[in-house]
PDB file of C-alpha atoms in Angstrom:
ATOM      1  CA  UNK A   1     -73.594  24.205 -39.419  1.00  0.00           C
ATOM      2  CA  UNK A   2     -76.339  23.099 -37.792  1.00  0.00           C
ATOM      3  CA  UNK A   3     -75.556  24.951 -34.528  1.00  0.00           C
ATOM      4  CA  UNK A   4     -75.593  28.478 -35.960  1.00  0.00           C
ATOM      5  CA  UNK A   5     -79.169  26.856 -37.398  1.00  0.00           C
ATOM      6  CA  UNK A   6     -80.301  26.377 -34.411  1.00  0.00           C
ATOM      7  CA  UNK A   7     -79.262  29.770 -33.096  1.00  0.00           C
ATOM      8  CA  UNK A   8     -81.365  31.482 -35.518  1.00  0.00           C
ATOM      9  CA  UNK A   9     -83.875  29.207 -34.906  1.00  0.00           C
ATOM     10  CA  UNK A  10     -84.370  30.184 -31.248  1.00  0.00           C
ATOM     11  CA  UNK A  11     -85.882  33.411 -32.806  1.00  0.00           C
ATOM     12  CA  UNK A  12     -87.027  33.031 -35.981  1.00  0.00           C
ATOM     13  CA  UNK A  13     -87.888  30.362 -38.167  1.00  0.00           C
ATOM     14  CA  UNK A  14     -86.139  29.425 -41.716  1.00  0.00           C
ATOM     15  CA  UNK A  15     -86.982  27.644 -44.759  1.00  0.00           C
ATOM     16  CA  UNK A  16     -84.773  25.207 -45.893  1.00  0.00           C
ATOM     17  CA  UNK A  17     -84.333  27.098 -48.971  1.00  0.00           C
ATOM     18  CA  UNK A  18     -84.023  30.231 -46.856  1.00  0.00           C
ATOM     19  CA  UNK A  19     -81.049  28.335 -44.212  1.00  0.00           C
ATOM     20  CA  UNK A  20     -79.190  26.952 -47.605  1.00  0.00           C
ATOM     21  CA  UNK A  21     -78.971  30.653 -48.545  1.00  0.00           C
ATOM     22  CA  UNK A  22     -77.963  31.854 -45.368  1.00  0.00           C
ATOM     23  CA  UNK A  23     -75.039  29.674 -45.288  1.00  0.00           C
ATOM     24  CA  UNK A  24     -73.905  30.091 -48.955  1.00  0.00           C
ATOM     25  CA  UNK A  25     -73.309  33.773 -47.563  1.00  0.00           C
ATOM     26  CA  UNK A  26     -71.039  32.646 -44.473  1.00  0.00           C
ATOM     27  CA  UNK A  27     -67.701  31.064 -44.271  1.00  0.00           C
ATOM     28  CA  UNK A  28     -66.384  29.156 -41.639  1.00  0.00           C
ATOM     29  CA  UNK A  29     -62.675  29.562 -40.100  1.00  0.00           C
ATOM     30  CA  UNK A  30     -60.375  27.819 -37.605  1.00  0.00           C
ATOM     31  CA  UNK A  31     -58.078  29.820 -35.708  1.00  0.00           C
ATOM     32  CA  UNK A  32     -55.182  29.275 -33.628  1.00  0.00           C
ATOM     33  CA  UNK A  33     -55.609  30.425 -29.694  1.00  0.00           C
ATOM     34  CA  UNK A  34     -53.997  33.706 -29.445  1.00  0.00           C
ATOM     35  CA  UNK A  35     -54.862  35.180 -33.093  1.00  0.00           C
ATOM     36  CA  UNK A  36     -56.128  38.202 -32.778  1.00  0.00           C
ATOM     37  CA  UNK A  37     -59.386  38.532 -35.305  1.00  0.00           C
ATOM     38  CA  UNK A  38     -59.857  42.414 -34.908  1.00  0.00           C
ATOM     39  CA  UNK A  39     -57.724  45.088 -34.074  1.00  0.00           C
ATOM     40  CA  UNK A  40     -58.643  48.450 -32.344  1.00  0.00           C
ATOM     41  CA  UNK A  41     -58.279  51.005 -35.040  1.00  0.00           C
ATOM     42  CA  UNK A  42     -59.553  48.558 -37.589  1.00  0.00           C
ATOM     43  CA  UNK A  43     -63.353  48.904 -39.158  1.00  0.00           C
ATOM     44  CA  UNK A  44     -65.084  45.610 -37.387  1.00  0.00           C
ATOM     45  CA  UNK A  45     -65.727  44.011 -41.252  1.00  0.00           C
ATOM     46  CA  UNK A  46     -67.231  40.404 -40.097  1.00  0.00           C
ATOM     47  CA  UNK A  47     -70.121  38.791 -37.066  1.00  0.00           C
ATOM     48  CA  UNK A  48     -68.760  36.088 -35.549  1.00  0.00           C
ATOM     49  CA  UNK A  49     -70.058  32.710 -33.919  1.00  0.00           C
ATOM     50  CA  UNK A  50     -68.478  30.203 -32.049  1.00  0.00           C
ATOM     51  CA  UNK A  51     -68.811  26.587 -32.973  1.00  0.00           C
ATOM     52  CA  UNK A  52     -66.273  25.660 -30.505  1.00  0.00           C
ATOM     53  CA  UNK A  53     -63.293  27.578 -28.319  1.00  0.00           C
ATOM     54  CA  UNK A  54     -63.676  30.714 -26.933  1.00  0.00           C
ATOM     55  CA  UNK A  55     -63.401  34.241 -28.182  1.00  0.00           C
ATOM     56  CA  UNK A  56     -62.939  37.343 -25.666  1.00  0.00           C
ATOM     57  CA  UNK A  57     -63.223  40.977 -26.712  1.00  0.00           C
ATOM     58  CA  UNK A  58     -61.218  43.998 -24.758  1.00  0.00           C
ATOM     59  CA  UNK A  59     -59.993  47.255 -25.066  1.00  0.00           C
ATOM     60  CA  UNK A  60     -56.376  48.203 -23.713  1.00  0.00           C
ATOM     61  CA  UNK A  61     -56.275  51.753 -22.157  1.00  0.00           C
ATOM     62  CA  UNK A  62     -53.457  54.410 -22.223  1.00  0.00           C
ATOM     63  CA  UNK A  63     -51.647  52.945 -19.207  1.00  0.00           C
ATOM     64  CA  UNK A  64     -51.441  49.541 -21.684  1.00  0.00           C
ATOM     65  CA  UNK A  65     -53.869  47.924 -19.345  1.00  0.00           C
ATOM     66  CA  UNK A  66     -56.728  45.455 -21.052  1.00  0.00           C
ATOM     67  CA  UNK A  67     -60.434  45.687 -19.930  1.00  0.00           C
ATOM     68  CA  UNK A  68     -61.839  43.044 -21.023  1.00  0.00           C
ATOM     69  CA  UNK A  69     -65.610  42.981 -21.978  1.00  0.00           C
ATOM     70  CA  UNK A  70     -66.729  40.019 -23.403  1.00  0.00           C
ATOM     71  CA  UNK A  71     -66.306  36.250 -23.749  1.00  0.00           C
ATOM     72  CA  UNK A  72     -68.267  34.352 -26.591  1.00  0.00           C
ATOM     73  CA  UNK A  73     -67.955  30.312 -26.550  1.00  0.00           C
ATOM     74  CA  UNK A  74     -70.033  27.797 -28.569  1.00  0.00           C
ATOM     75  CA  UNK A  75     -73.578  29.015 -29.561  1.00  0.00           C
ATOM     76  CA  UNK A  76     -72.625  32.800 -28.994  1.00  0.00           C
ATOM     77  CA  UNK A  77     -72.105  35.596 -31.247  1.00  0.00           C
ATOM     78  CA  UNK A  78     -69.144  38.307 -31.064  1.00  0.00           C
ATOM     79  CA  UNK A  79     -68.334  41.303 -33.036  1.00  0.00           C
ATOM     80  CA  UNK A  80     -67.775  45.452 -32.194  1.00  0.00           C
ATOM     81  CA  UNK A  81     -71.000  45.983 -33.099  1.00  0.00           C
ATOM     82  CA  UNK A  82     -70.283  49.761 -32.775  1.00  0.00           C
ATOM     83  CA  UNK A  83     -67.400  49.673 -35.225  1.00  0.00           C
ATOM     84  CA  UNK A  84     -69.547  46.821 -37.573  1.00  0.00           C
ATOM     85  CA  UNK A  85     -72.927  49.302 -37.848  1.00  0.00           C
ATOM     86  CA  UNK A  86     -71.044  52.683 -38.032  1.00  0.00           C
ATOM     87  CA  UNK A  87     -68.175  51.153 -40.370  1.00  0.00           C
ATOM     88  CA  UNK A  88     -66.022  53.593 -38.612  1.00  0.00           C
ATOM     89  CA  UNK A  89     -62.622  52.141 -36.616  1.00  0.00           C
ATOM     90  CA  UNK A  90     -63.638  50.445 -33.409  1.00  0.00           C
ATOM     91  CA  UNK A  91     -61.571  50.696 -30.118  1.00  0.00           C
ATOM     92  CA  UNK A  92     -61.901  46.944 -29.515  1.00  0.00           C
ATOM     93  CA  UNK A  93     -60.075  43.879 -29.841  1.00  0.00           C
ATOM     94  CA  UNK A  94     -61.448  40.491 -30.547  1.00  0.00           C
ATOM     95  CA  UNK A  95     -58.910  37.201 -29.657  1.00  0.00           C
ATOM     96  CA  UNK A  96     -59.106  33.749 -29.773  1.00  0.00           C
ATOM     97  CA  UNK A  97     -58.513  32.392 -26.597  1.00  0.00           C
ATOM     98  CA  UNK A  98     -59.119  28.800 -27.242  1.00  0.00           C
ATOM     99  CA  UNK A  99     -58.640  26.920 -30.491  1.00  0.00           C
ATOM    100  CA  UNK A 100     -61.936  27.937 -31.854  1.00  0.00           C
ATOM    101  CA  UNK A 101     -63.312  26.876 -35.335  1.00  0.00           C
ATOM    102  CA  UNK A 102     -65.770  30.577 -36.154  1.00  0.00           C
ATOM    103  CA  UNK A 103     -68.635  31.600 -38.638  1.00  0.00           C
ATOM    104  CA  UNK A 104     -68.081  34.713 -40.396  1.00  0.00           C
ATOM    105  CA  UNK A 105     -70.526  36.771 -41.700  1.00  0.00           C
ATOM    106  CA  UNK A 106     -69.575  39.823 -43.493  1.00  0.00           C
ATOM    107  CA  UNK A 107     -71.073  43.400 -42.943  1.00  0.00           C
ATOM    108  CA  UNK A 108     -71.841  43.354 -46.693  1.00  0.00           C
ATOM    109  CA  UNK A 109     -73.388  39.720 -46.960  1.00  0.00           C
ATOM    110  CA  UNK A 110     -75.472  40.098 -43.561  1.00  0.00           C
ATOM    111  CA  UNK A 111     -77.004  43.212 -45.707  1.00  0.00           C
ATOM    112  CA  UNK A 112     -77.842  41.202 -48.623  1.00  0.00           C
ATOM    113  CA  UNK A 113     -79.398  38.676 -46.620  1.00  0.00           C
ATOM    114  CA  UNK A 114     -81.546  41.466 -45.168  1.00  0.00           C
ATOM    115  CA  UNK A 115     -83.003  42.364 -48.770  1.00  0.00           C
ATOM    116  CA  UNK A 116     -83.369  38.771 -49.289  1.00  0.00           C
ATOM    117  CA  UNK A 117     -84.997  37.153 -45.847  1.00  0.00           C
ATOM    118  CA  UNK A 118     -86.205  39.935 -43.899  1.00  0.00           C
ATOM    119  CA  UNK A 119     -86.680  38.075 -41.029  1.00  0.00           C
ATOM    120  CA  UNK A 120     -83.265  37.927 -40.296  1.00  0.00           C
ATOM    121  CA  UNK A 121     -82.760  41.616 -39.645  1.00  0.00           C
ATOM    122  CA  UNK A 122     -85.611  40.646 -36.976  1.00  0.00           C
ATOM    123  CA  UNK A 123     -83.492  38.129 -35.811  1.00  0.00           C
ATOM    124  CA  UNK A 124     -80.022  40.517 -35.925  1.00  0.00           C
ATOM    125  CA  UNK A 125     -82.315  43.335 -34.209  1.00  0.00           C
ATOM    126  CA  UNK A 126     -83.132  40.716 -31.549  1.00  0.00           C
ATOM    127  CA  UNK A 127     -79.576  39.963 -30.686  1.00  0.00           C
ATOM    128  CA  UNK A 128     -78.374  43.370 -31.035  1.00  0.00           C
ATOM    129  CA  UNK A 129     -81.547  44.210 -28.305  1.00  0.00           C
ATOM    130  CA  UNK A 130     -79.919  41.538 -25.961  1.00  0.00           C
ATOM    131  CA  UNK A 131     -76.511  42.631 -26.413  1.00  0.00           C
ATOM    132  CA  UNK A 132     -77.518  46.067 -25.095  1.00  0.00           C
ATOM    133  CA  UNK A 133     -79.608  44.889 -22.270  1.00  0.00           C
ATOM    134  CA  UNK A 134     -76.561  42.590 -20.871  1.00  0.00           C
ATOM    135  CA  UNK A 135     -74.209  45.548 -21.207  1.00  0.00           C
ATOM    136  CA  UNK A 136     -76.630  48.280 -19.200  1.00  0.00           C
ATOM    137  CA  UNK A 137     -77.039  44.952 -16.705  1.00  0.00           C
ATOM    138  CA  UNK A 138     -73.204  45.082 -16.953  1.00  0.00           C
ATOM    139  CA  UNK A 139     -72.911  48.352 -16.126  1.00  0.00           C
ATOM    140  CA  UNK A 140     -75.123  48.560 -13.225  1.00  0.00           C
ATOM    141  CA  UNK A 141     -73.547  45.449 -11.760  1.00  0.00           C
ATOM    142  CA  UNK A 142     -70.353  47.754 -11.513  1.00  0.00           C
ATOM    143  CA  UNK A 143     -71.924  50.701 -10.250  1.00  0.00           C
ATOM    144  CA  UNK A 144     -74.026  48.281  -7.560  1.00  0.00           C
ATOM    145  CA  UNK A 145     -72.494  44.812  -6.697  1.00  0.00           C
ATOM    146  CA  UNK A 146     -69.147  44.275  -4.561  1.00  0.00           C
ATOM    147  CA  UNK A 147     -66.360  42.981  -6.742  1.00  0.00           C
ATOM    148  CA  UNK A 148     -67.137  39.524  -4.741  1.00  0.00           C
ATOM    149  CA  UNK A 149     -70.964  39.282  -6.130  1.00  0.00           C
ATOM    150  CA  UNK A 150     -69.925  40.302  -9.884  1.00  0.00           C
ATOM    151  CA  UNK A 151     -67.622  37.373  -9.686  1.00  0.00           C
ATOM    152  CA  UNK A 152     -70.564  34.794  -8.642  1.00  0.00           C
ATOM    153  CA  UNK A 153     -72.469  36.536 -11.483  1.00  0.00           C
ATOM    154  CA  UNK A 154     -69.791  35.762 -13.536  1.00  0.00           C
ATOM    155  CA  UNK A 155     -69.531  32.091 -12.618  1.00  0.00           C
ATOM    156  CA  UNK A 156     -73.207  31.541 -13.231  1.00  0.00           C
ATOM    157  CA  UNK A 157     -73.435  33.448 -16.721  1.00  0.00           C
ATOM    158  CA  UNK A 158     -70.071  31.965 -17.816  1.00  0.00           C
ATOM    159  CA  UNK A 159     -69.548  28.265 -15.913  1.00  0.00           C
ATOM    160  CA  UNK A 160     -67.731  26.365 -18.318  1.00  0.00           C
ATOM    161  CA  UNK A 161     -65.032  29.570 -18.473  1.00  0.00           C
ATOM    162  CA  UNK A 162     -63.666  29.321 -14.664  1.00  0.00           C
ATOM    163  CA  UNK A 163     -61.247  26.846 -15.626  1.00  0.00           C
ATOM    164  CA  UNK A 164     -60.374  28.080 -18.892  1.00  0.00           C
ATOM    165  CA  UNK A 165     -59.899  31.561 -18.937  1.00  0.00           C
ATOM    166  CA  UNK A 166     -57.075  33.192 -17.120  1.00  0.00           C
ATOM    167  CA  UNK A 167     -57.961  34.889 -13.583  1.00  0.00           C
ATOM    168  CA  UNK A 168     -56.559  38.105 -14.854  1.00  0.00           C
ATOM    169  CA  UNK A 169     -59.036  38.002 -17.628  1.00  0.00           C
ATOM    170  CA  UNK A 170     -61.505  37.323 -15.188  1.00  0.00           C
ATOM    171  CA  UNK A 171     -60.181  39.854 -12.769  1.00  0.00           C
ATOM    172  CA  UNK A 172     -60.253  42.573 -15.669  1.00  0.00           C
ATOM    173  CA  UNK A 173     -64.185  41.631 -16.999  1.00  0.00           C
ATOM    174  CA  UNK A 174     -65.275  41.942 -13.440  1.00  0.00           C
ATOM    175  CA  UNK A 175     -63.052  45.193 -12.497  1.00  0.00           C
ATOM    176  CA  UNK A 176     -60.657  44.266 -10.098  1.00  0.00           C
ATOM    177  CA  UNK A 177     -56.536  44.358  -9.796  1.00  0.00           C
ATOM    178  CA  UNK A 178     -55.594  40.360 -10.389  1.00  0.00           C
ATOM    179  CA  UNK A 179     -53.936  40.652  -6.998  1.00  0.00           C
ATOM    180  CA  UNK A 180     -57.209  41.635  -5.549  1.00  0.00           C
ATOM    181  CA  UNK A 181     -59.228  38.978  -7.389  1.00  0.00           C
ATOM    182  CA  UNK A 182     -56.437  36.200  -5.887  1.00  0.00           C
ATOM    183  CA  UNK A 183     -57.018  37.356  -2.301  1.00  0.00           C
ATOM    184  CA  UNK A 184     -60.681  37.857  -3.058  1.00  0.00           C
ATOM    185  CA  UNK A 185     -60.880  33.950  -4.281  1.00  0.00           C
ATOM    186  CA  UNK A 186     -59.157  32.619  -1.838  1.00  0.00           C
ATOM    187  CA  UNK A 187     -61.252  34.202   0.805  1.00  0.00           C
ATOM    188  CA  UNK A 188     -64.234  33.359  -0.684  1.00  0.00           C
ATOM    189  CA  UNK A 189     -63.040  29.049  -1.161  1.00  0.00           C
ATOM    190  CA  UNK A 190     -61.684  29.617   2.615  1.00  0.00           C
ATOM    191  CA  UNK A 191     -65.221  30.521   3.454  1.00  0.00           C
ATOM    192  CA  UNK A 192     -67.093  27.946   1.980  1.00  0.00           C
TER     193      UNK A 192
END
């Protein structure tokens, strides 16, 4: 438990008495790769952090084709936040991708823990601040980088997930056909 600490502690700073109670309100899975955790249509009920393996979030379309959002490995948080702060059915899906042993932290217990150490809404508030800032960066990458400079974003923000993820999850977070992304990769390793 001490990484999900440490987290926390990267932006605010707990007791011991206040870290003890943090954790007696979380509870800590291991999942198979390939479960699915949330379903689009469900209400987004739990936070999520990675101790180990990796966690992706993505939507599928009406033409049944995934765009993927997110990936979350070890130290990182996941959840719809839409769907987890409205309590309303989200339109995303969150999967283990790699065996992955996860911290859940309900909607209702993240509450109490508000009441009882304030400072972690600061701390929530802080991540939920980030979260938005990388998806607006996210969005303008899209709307202003070639599909060949979102990929060497891609590799720097996410460098231990090149050789685990598959390329057409790769393809789909950076908005390109997988066919595309294979002709644009081997260009680019030709080229270097």
């Amino acid at each position: 438990m001490a990484l999900i600490l440490d987290n926390i502690a990267k932006h605010v700073s707990l007791t011991p008495e206040e870290q003890s109670l943090f954790l007696s309100k979380t509870e800590t899975q291991t999942y198979k790769a390939k479960t699915i955790l949330l379903n689009a249509g469900d209400i987004c009920k739990h936070s999520y952090f990675v101790n180990s393996g990796i966690l992706r979030n993505f939507t599928i379309n009406d033409n049944i084709v995934e765009h993927v959002l997110g990936f979350s490995c070890q130290g990182w948080w996941m959840s719809d936040i839409y769907s987890l702060l409205t309590q309303k059915p989200g339109n995303l899906f969150i999967e283990v991708l790699e065996d992955a042993e996860v911290v859940l932290l309900s909607k209702e217990n993240q509450e109490l823990l508000y009441e009882e150490i304030p400072k972690l809404e600061r701390f929530f508030r802080i991540l939920t601040q980030n979260a938005l800032i990388a998806n607006q960066e996210r969005l303008m990458d899209n709307l202003s980088l070639s599909a060949e400079e979102r990929f060497e974003k891609f590799c720097t923000k996410y460098p231990t997930l090149i050789q685990k993820v598959p390329q057409k999850q790769i393809a789909s977070f950076i908005g390109v056909t997988p066919e595309f992304f294979s002709k644009m990769k081997a260009k680019l390793l030709k080229n270097k």
